[in-house]
């Protein structure tokens, strides 16, 4: 057989190529991962500071402290304050806690300030911390934590703590020292009720609009108002005289006998007064009093 009669047929071969869109997807994925890693490494935790802590309300009944929390964002992208919580402590014990949802955006390379008020009454303060009744001030610790959402890395919990002191307000004390009989006639008795008002605080107090209802030996209450202001220095007491004229016809024989005999007399005294103080930021407050007992008659 003639070798020249053989014919060889060769099949073409094809190279398998990766589709273009897959290459593009891989490139984009790699670029995104690289960008995310780079951004993640460049994002810093926002910084908190208490720029101010001050008494914003103060009275005989309650006090309010307001904390200005500055949030500094050092990052090239904005972050968002989502919420916060706090624990206000006295003598190392938790006293008031709170939490708040707070939607605040802090722009890139800038800061923002939020105000956190903490308000409470002195009655609840003394119920929990009886030892504070004898103190003029007490220390506190304010523990604060902000929940901040940052790009890529997600939520960050950033804590901060502030310590300080706050004034302790104590209610004034009122009592009757004695009842002095100034004049006794066939128709009336003029008496002076001597009150003792004690100011246990480390600041001065002023009383005005002093209204009272006084009953002696269960007689009908005698109402009156003292027009003059009463000023009492810190850590001191003052004697206040209330002149009263009683009708013998309305007093009854029992009270007349007590006044003439000079024995002790039962009394019931209630009323109210507006109280102001030399303490900065103090708001004029209403002081209510209700006392009863036995008091000596001085002739």
C-alpha atoms as one frame of an Amber mdcrd trajectory, in Angstrom:
protein
   0.000   0.000   0.000   1.201   3.378  -0.925   1.874   5.350   2.187   1.020
   8.474   0.324  -2.567   7.333   0.228  -2.999   7.709   3.978  -4.524  11.006
   5.127  -4.284  12.202   8.650  -6.940  14.480  10.067  -6.038  16.563  13.119
  -8.812  17.947  15.412  -8.304  21.484  16.597  -7.838  21.923  20.387  -9.518
  24.726  22.483  -8.250  26.305  25.668 -10.851  26.551  28.485 -11.027  30.164
  29.577 -12.522  31.575  32.800 -15.561  33.697  31.979 -14.954  37.430  32.250
 -17.749  38.070  34.741 -16.194  35.601  37.186 -12.891  37.389  36.973 -14.655
  40.682  37.542 -16.546  39.285  40.555 -13.338  37.966  42.053 -11.650  41.308
  41.515 -14.526  43.203  43.107 -14.635  40.797  46.047 -10.929  41.132  46.633
 -11.146  44.930  46.380 -14.114  45.049  48.776 -12.374  42.819  51.309  -9.276
  44.934  51.070 -11.363  48.102  51.526 -13.263  46.645  54.491 -10.061  45.532
  56.175  -8.490  48.894  55.564 -11.564  50.752  56.895 -11.846  48.424  59.862
  -8.256  49.074  60.797  -8.715  52.822  60.436 -11.912  53.140  62.580 -11.138
  54.202  66.143 -13.397  53.952  69.180 -15.151  57.290  69.866 -14.048  59.098
  73.008 -16.374  60.193  75.821 -15.861  62.920  78.406 -18.027  64.705  80.965
 -17.667  68.308  79.861 -19.831  69.615  82.702 -21.690  68.358  85.784 -23.867
  70.878  87.577 -26.878  71.271  89.851 -29.732  72.448  87.613 -32.509  72.316
  90.218 -32.455  72.469  94.014 -35.214  72.790  96.586 -36.217  71.501 100.015
 -37.827  68.512  98.330 -35.520  67.416  95.514 -32.371  67.992  93.494 -31.428
  67.574  89.840 -27.913  67.069  88.492 -27.275  67.429  84.770 -24.268  65.788
  83.109 -23.034  67.067  79.732 -21.550  64.102  77.874 -19.254  65.046  74.989
 -18.813  62.376  72.293 -15.781  62.875  70.055 -15.630  61.003  66.738 -12.051
  60.955  65.390 -12.962  58.841  62.358 -13.219  59.872  58.687 -16.812  58.559
  58.659 -19.873  59.377  60.776 -20.938  57.221  63.726 -24.304  57.008  65.481
 -25.177  57.101  69.169 -27.909  54.461  69.542 -28.599  54.444  73.286 -27.070
  54.902  76.719 -27.460  53.756  80.297 -26.232  55.093  83.634 -25.867  54.126
  87.268 -25.851  56.943  89.831 -24.196  55.699  93.021 -23.935  57.047  96.572
 -21.584  55.581  99.157 -20.651  52.917  96.633 -24.263  51.749  96.325 -26.498
  52.004  93.289 -29.164  54.655  93.921 -30.711  55.574  90.563 -30.346  53.799
  87.221 -31.649  54.748  83.812 -31.458  53.948  80.122 -32.460  55.890  77.058
 -32.677  55.324  73.309 -30.882  58.279  71.736 -30.588  58.638  67.964 -27.756
  61.091  67.438 -25.323  61.166  64.508 -21.801  62.372  65.161 -20.245  63.596
  61.936 -16.771  62.592  60.797 -13.946  64.220  62.759 -16.328  66.159  64.991
 -18.033  65.957  68.365 -21.519  66.235  69.822 -22.848  66.774  73.355 -25.904
  65.251  75.016 -27.366  66.188  78.407 -28.299  63.518  80.934 -30.411  64.758
  83.895 -30.576  62.780  87.158 -33.323  63.911  89.563 -34.380  62.510  92.925
 -36.108  63.520  96.152 -34.467  63.908  99.534 -37.126  61.766 101.183 -36.104
  58.717  99.138 -32.455  59.632  99.712 -32.902  59.531 103.507 -34.985  56.358
 103.312 -32.040  54.529 101.767 -29.121  56.388 103.360 -30.145  57.362 106.891
 -26.562  58.383 107.741 -26.824  61.341 105.333 -29.295  63.110 107.634 -26.355
  64.487 109.606 -24.165  65.443 106.631 -24.006  68.676 104.658 -22.814  67.010
 101.456 -22.078  63.589 100.070 -19.929  62.132  97.301 -21.347  60.415  94.240
 -20.184  58.280  91.310 -21.848  58.570  87.908 -21.240  55.512  85.719 -22.249
  56.065  82.091 -22.085  53.808  79.022 -22.919  54.796  75.447 -23.891  52.330
  72.712 -22.420  53.606  69.432 -22.833  52.113  65.961 -19.773  52.505  63.731
 -19.410  51.498  60.052 -18.046  48.019  59.355 -17.153  47.136  62.946 -20.710
  47.528  64.254 -21.720  48.362  67.837 -19.264  49.753  70.361 -19.971  50.135
  74.086 -18.015  53.082  75.459 -18.018  53.650  79.253 -17.062  56.684  81.313
 -17.210  57.588  85.004 -17.556  60.888  86.853 -17.231  61.527  90.600 -18.189
  64.587  92.602 -20.121  65.932  95.575 -23.660  67.208  96.017 -25.338  69.190
  98.819 -27.598  67.419 101.300 -30.689  69.492 102.126 -32.426  69.019 105.473
 -35.902  70.237 106.346 -36.123  72.955 109.006 -37.652  71.987 112.343 -40.451
  73.862 114.046 -41.702  73.539 117.622 -43.619  75.574 120.204 -41.468  76.737
 123.100 -44.256  78.130 125.291 -47.451  80.162 125.344 -47.172  83.406 127.281
 -50.311  85.022 128.714 -49.975  88.768 128.214 -53.419  89.971 129.211 -56.562
  88.375 130.568 -59.786  90.352 130.857 -63.458  89.562 131.187 -63.843  89.313
 127.411 -60.545  88.181 125.905 -57.108  86.762 126.490 -54.048  88.076 124.672
 -51.348  85.434 124.363 -48.027  85.125 122.568 -47.112  81.784 121.042 -43.325
  81.477 120.977 -42.080  79.260 118.157 -38.596  77.842 117.707 -37.478  77.365
 114.077 -34.262  75.392 113.686 -32.149  75.536 110.516 -29.902  72.427 110.432
 -28.375  73.307 107.041 -24.984  74.768 106.182 -26.644  77.776 104.517 -29.100
  80.513 105.564 -32.873  80.162 105.223 -35.544  82.831 104.800 -39.234  82.269
 105.560 -42.109  84.310 104.129 -45.897  83.936 103.793 -46.008  82.129 107.134
 -49.590  80.824 107.465 -50.802  78.910 110.500 -53.801  77.281 112.149 -53.519
  76.981 115.915 -55.823  75.112 118.261 -55.506  75.190 122.063 -57.238  72.494
 124.107 -59.305  71.440 121.077 -60.777  74.896 120.496 -61.692  75.994 117.012
 -58.492  76.683 115.035 -57.201  80.238 114.999 -55.843  81.172 111.587 -53.330
  83.871 110.818 -50.476  85.051 108.611 -47.160  86.575 109.599 -46.251  89.373
 107.218 -42.655  89.890 108.259 -39.907  87.741 106.771 -37.975  85.430 109.071
 -34.245  84.963 108.468 -32.344  82.143 110.157 -28.595  81.740 109.853 -26.962
  78.442 109.009 -26.743  75.846 111.774 -28.776  77.979 114.157 -32.295  78.530
 115.434 -34.494  81.540 115.944 -37.428  82.326 118.211 -40.521  83.731 116.540
 -43.414  85.267 118.454 -46.966  84.959 117.148 -49.450  87.276 118.961 -52.987
  85.892 119.271 -56.131  87.354 120.799 -58.679  84.821 122.128 -62.334  85.503
 122.877 -63.319  84.128 126.293 -66.824  83.471 125.028 -65.435  81.162 122.334
 -62.711  79.548 124.431 -64.889  77.657 126.861 -64.515  77.206 130.596 -61.822
  74.519 130.343 -59.407  76.710 128.404 -60.130  79.720 130.626 -59.285  77.607
 133.657 -55.986  76.497 132.125 -55.013  80.053 131.221 -55.829  81.296 134.725
 -54.167  78.361 136.457 -50.978  78.289 134.397 -51.026  74.551 133.711 -49.711
  72.917 130.549 -51.994  73.212 127.565 -52.593  70.959 124.609 -51.903  72.499
 121.217 -52.186  71.627 117.569 -50.300  73.752 115.050 -50.264  73.305 111.307
 -49.507  75.548 108.377 -47.030  76.357 105.629 -44.380  78.858 104.622 -42.363
  79.757 101.546 -38.671  79.054 102.119 -35.735  80.504 100.204 -32.027  79.876
 100.784 -28.644  81.510 100.307 -27.523  78.414  98.399 -26.974  79.073  94.658
 -29.658  77.699  92.316 -32.049  77.074  95.212 -35.692  77.316  94.136 -38.185
  78.795  96.632 -39.998  75.872  98.222 -43.072  75.226 100.319 -42.409  74.068
 103.876 -45.419  72.362 105.496 -45.542  71.766 109.227 -47.903  69.915 111.557
 -47.112  69.765 115.274 -49.074  68.843 118.375 -48.361  68.180 122.051 -48.264
  69.880 125.438 -46.819  73.324 126.071 -46.263  75.380 129.192 -48.342  78.472
 129.962 -46.230  81.379 131.202 -47.972  84.180 133.088
